[in-house]
Short mmCIF file of C-alpha atoms and ligand atoms in Angstrom, two decimals:
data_model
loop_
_atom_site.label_atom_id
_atom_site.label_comp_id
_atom_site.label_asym_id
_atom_site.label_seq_id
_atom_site.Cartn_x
_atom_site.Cartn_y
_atom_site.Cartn_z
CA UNK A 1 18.87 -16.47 -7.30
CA UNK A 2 17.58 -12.97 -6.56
CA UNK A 3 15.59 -11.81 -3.49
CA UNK A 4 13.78 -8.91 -4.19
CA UNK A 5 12.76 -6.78 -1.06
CA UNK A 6 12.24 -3.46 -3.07
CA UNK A 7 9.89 -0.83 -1.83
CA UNK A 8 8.01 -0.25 -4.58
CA UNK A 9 7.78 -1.13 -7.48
CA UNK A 10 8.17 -4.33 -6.03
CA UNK A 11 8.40 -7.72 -6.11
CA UNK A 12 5.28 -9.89 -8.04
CA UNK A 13 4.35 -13.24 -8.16
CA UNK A 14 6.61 -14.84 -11.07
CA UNK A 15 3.60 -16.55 -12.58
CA UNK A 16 2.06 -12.84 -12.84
CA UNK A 17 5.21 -11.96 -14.93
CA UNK A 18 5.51 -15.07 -17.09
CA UNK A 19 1.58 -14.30 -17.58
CA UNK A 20 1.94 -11.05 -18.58
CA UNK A 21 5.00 -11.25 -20.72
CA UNK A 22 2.75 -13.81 -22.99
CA UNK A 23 0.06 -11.55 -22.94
CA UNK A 24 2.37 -8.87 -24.43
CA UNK A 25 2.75 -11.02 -27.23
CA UNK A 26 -0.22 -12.89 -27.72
CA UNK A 27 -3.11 -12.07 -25.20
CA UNK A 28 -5.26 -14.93 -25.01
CA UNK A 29 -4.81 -16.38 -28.39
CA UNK A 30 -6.41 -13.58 -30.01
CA UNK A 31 -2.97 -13.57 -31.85
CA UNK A 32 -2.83 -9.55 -30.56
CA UNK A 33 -1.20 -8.07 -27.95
CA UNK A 34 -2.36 -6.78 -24.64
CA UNK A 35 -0.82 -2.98 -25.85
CA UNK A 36 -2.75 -3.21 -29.03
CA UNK A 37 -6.27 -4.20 -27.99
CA UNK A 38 -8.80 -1.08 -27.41
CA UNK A 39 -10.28 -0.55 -23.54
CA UNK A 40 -13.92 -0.49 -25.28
CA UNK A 41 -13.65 -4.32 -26.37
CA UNK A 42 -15.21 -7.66 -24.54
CA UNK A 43 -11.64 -8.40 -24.35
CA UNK A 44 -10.80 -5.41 -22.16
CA UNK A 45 -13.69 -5.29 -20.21
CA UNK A 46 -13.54 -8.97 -19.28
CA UNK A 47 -10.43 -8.10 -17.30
CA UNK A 48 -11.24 -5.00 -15.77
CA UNK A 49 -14.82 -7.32 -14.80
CA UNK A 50 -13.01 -10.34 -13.12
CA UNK A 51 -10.20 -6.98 -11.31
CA UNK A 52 -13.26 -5.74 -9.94
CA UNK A 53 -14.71 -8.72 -8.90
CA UNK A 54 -11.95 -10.50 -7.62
CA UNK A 55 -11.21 -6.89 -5.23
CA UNK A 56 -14.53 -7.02 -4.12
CA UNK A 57 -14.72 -10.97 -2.82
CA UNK A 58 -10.68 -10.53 -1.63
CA UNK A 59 -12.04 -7.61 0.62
CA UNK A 60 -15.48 -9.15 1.35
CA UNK A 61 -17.01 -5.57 0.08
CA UNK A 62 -20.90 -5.05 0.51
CA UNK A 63 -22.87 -3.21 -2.29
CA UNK A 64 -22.28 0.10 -0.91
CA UNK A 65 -18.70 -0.21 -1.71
CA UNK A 66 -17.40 0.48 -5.16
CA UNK A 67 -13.74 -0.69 -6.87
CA UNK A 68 -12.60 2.03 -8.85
CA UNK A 69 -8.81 1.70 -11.45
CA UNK A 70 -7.77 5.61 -11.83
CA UNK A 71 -4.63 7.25 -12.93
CA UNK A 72 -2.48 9.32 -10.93
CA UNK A 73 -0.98 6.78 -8.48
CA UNK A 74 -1.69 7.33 -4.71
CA UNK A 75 -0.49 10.95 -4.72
CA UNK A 76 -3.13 12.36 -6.97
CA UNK A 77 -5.52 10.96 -4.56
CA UNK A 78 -3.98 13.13 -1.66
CA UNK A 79 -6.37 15.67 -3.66
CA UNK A 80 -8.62 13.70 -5.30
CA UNK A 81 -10.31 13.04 -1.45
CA UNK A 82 -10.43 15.99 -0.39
CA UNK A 83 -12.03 17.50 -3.58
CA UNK A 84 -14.81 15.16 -3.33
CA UNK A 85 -15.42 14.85 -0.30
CA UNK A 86 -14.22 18.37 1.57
CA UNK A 87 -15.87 21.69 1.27
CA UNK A 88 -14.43 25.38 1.98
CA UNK A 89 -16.03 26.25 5.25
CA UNK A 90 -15.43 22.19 6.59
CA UNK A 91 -12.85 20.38 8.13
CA UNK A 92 -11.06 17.05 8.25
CA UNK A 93 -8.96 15.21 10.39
CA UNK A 94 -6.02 13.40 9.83
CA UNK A 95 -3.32 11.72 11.34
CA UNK A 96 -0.17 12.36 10.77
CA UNK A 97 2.51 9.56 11.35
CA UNK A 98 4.88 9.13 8.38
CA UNK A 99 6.44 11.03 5.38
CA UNK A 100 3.61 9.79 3.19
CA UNK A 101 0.95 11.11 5.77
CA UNK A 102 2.40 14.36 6.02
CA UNK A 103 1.66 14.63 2.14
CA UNK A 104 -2.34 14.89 2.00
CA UNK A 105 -2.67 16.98 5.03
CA UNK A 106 -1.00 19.76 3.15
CA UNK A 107 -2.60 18.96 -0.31
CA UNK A 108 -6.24 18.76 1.66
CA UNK A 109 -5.32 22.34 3.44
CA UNK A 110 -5.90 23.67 -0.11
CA UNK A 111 -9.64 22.23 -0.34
CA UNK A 112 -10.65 23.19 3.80
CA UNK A 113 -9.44 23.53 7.37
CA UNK A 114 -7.36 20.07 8.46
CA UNK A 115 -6.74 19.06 11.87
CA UNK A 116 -4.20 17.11 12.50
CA UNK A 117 -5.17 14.97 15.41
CA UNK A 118 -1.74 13.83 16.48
CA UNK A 119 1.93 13.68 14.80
CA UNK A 120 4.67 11.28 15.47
CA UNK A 121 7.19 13.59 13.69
CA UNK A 122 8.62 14.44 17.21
CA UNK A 123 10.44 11.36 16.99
CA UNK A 124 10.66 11.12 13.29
CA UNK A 125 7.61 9.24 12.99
CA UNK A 126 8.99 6.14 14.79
CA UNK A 127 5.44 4.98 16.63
CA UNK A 128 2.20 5.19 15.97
CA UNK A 129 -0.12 7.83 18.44
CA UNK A 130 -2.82 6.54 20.36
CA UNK A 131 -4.41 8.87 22.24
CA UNK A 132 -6.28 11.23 19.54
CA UNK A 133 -9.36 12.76 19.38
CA UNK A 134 -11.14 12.61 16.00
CA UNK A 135 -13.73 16.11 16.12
CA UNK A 136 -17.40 14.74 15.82
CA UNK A 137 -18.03 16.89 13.18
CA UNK A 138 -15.34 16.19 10.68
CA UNK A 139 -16.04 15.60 7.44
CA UNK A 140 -13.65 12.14 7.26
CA UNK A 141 -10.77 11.07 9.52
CA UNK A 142 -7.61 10.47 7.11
CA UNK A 143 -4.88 7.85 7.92
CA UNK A 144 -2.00 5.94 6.59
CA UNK A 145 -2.78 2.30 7.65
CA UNK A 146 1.45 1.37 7.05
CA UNK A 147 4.23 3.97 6.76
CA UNK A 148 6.23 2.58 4.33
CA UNK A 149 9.53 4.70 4.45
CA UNK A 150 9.32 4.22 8.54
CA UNK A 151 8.10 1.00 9.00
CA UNK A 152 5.48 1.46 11.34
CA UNK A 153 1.52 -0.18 10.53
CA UNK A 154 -1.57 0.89 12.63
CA UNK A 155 -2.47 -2.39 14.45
CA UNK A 156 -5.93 -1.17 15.11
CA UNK A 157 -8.66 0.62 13.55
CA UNK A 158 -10.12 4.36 15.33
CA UNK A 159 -13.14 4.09 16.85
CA UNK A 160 -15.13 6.97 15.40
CA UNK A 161 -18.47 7.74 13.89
CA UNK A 162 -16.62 10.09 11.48
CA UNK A 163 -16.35 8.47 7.67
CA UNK A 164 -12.71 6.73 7.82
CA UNK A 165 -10.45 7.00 4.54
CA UNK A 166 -7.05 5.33 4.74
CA UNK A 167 -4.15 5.06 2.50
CA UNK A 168 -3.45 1.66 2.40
CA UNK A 169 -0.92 1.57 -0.79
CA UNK A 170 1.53 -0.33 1.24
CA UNK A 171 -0.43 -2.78 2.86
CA UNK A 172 -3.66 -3.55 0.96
CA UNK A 173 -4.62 -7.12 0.95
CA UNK A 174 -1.62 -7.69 3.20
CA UNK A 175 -3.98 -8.75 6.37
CA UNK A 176 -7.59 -9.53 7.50
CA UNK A 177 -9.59 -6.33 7.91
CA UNK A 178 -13.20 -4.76 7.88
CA UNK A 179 -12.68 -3.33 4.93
CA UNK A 180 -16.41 -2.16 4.91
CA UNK A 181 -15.51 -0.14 8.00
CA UNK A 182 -14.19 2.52 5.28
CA UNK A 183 -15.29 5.02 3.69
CA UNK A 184 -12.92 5.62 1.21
CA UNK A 185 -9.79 3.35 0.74
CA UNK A 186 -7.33 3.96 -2.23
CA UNK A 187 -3.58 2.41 -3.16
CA UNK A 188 -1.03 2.98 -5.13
CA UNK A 189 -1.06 -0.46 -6.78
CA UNK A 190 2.94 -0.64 -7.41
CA UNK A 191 3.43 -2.01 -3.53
CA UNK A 192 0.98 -4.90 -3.02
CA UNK A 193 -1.16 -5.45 -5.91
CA UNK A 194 0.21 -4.78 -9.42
CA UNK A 195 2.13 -2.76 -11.53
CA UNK A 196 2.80 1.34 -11.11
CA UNK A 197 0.89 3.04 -13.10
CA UNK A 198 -2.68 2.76 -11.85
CA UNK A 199 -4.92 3.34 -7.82
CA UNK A 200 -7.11 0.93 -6.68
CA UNK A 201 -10.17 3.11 -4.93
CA UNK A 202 -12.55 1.99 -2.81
CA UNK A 203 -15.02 4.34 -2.14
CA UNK A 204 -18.88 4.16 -0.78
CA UNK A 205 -20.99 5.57 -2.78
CA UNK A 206 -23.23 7.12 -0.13
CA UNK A 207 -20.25 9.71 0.60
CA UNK A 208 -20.39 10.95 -2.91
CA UNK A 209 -22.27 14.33 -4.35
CA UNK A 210 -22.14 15.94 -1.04
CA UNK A 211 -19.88 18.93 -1.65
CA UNK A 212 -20.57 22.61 -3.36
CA UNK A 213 -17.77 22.61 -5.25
CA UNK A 214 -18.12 21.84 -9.12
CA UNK A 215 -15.49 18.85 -9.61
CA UNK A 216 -13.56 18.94 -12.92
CA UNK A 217 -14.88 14.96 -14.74
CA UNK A 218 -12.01 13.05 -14.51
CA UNK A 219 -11.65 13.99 -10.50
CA UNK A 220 -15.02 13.33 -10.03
CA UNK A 221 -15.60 9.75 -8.22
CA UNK A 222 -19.09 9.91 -9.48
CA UNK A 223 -18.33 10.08 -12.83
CA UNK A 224 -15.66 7.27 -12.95
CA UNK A 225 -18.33 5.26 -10.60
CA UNK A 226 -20.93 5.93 -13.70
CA UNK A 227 -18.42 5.04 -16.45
CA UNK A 228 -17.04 1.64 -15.27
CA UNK A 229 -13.80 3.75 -14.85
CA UNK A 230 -13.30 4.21 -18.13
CA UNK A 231 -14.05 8.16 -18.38
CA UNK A 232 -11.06 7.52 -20.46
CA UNK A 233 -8.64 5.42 -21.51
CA UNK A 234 -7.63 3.56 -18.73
CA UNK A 235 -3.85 1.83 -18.15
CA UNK A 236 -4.77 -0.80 -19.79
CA UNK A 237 -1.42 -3.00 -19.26
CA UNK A 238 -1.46 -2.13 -15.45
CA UNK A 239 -4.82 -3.27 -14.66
CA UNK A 240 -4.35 -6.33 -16.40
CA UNK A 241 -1.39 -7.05 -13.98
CA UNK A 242 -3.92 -6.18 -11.30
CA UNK A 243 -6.12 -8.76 -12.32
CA UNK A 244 -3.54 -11.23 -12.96
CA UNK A 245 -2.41 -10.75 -9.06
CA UNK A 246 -5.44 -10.35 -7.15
CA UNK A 247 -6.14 -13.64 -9.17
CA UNK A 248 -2.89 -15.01 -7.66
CA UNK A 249 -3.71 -13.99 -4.26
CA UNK A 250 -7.09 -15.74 -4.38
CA UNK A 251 -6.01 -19.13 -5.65
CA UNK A 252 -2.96 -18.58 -2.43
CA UNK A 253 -5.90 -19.10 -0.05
CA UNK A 254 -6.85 -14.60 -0.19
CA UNK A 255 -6.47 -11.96 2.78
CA UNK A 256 -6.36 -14.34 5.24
CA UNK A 257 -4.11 -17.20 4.15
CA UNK A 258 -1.82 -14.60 3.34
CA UNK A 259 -1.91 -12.69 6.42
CA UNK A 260 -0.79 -16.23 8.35
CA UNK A 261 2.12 -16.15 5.55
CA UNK A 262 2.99 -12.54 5.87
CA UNK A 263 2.71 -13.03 9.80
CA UNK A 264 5.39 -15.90 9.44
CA UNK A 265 7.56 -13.93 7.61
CA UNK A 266 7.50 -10.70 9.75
CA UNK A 267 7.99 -12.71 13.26
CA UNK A 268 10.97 -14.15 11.43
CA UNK A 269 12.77 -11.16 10.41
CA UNK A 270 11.97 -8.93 14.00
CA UNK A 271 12.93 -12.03 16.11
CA UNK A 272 16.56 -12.38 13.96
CA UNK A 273 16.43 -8.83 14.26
CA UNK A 274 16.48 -8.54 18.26
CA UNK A 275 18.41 -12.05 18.80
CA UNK A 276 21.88 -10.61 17.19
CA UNK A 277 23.17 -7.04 18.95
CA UNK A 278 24.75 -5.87 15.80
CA UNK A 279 21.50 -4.77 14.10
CA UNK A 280 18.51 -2.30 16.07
CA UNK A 281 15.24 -2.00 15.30
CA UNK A 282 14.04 1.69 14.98
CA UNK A 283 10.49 1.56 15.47
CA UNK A 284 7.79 1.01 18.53
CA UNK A 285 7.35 -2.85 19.11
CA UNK A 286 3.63 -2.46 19.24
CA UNK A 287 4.10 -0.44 16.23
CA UNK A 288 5.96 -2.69 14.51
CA UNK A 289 5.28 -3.44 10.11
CA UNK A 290 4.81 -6.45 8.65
CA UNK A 291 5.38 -5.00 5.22
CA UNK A 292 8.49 -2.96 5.47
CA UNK A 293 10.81 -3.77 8.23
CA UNK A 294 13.68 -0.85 8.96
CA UNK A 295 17.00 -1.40 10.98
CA UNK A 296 20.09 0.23 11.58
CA UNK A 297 23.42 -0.97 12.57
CA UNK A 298 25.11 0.70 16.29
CA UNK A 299 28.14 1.40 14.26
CA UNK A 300 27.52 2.51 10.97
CA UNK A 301 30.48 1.70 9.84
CA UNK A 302 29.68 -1.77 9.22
CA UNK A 303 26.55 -0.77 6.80
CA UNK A 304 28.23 -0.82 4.20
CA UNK A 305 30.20 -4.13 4.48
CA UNK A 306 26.54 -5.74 5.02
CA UNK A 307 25.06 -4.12 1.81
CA UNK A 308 27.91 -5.69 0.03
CA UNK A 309 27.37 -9.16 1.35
CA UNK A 310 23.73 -8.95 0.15
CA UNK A 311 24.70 -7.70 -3.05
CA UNK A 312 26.97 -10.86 -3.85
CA UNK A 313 24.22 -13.47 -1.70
CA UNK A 314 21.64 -11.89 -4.70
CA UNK A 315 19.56 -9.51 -2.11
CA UNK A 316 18.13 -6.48 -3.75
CA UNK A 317 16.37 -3.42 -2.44
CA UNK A 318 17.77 -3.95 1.56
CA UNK A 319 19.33 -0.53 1.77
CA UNK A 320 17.23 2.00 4.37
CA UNK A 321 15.02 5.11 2.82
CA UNK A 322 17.73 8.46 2.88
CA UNK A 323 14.82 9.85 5.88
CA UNK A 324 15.67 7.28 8.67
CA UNK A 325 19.14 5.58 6.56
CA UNK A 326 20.20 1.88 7.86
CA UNK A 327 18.27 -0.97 6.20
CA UNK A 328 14.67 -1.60 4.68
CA UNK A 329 13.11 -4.92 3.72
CA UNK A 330 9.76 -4.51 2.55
CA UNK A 331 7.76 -8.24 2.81
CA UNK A 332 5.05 -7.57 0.18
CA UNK A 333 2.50 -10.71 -0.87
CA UNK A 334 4.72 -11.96 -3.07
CA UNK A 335 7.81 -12.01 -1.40
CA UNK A 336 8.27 -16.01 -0.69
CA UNK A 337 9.11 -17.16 3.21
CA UNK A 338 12.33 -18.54 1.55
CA UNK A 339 13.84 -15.04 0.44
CA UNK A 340 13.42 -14.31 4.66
CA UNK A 341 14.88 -17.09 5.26
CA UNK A 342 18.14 -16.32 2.86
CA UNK A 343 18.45 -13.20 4.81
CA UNK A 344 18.38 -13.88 8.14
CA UNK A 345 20.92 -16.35 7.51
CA UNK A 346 22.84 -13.57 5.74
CA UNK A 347 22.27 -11.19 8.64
CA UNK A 348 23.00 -14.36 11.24
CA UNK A 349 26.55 -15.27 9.02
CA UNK A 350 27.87 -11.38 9.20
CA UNK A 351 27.46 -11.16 12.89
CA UNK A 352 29.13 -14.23 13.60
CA UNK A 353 32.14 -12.40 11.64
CA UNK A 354 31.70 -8.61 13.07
CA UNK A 355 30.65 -10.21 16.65
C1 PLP B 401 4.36 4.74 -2.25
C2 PLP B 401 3.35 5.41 -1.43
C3 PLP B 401 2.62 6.52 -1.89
C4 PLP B 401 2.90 7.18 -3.23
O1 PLP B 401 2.36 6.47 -4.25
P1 PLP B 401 2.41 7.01 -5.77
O2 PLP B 401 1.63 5.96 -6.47
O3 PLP B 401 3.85 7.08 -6.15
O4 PLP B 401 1.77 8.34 -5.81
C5 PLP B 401 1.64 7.04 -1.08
N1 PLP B 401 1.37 6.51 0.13
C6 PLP B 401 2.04 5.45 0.60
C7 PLP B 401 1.71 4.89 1.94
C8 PLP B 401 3.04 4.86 -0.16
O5 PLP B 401 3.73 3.81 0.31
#
């Protein structure tokens, strides 16, 4: 039995894989294979339909909102955002509290002038700011909703007038939210929702075609908005993983049911976490991830006699991100209550022998 708490790519549901392993070979009796069918067919377009669909009721979207599948995973959309929606002579804000929202300030200072509202990297982004300022007059306030190297998750969403655009690759779908609140939401979908190799975006429409400068096609929103994202070919394989999950996730109940679940799960780990004095938590309480939980050990020296117990009790991905070391378990959708379970027994066995 393994338990899977990689980072990304990460765990799926195993009816998603068994699913897509048939479609390799035969994709809906057609007698072809997913790889082998073209994007342009009824085939094609019925999954990249019911993706679409199935995003927009998951997330409750209004018409304003479109659901875009683009290449380039979440760090091509670092620029992609600011492109379309940043001129020269304006500015943006963002916040900065993780590695991965450190990334698209200094990919949007080549598009206009950032301000970074607030930083948590004076304590290596262990806690989440609260008391920011977002400028009236910025073009879009930029955050990371969950710092997945860090394990920190914003438990609250700004109150601003300014257009909000989050990265939520490590956390979309993972809880209830006003998802129309955004302007622009995109995810890598390798964490939460699929296979690497394709972004969800969510963008409003009404943000789009304000900017002077001319926009190279395939960075263009508009045109992918226009073309059903298929401006090209699109990753086929990965969106019909996509489908095949956000399918999952609505027959498990959607956002909500899952956020219970995910809750559950969480509350387990943190509560095993500060009940046994061997293991610390690094991060803010408040602060605190449901998605990827980090830990370290007061003496070190033990880490690596606990990474070898998980290895032989089947427990993949636990060891910490090189940035902050110790131990990460990321609790993605798919990760069953059972797998926490194994764990914390794990963790609860080892300090009864290193107590
Ligand atoms: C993993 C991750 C990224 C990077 O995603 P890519 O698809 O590899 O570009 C960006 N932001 C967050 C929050 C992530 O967790």
């Amino acid at each position: 039995m393994i338990h899977n708490f990689n980072a990304g790519p990460s765990i799926l549901p195993g009816e998603v894989f068994e699913q897509a392993s048939r479609a390799i070979l035969n994709f809906n009796d057609t007698g072809l294979s997913i790889l082998e069918i073209g994007h342009r067919t009824p085939l094609f377009q019925a999954v990249l339909d019911e993706a679409i669909a199935t995003a927009k009721e998951l997330m409750q979207l209004d018409n304003d909102h479109e659901v875009l599948f683009l290449h380039g995973g979440a760090t091509t959309q670092f620029f992609q955002v600011p492109m379309n929606l940043l001129d020269d002579n304006a500015k943006a804000a963002y916040l900065e509290c993780g590695v991965w929202g450190s990334k698209p300030i200094k990919e949007a200072s080549l598009f206009g002038t950032v301000e970074v509202v607030a930083s948590s990297k004076d304590k290596n982004y262990s806690y989440i700011p609260k008391h920011f300022q977002i400028p009236e007059d910025a073009a879009y306030f930029h955050y990371t909703t969950n710092n997945t190297i860090e394990g920190t998750q914003m438990h609250f969403v700004p109150e601003t007038n300014v257009p909000l655009v989050a990265d939520m690759s490590s956390d979309i779908l993972s809880r209830s939210m006003d998802f129309n609140r955004f302007t622009l939401i995109y995810a890598g979908a390798q964490k939460n929702i699929g296979a690497a190799g394709v972004n969800m975006v969510v963008v409003n429409k009404h943000i789009l075609g304000k900017v002077k400068r001319r926009i190279p096609s395939m960075m263009d929103y508009r045109k992918h908005i226009e073309n059903g994202s298929m401006l090209n070919t699109p990753p086929v394989f990965a969106i019909y993983v996509c489908m095949l999950t956000l399918r999952w996730l609505k027959k498990q109940g959607g956002v909500a049911a899952i956020d219970k679940i995910n809750h559950q799960k969480a509350s387990l780990l943190y509560d095993t976490i500060d009940n046994i004095p061997v293991f610390r938590p690094t991060v803010a309480k408040e602060d605190r991830s449901n998605m990827n939980v980090v830990f370290v050990m007061d003496n070190p020296d033990l880490e690596k006699a606990f990474l070898d117990l998980c290895k032989k009790e089947g427990m993949v991905g636990v060891k910490g991100h090189r940035s902050v070391g110790g131990f990460r378990v990321s609790l993605y959708n798919a990760l069953p209550l059972s797998s926490v379970h194994a764990l914390t027994d794990v963790m609860k066995h080892f300090a009864l022998q290193h107590a």
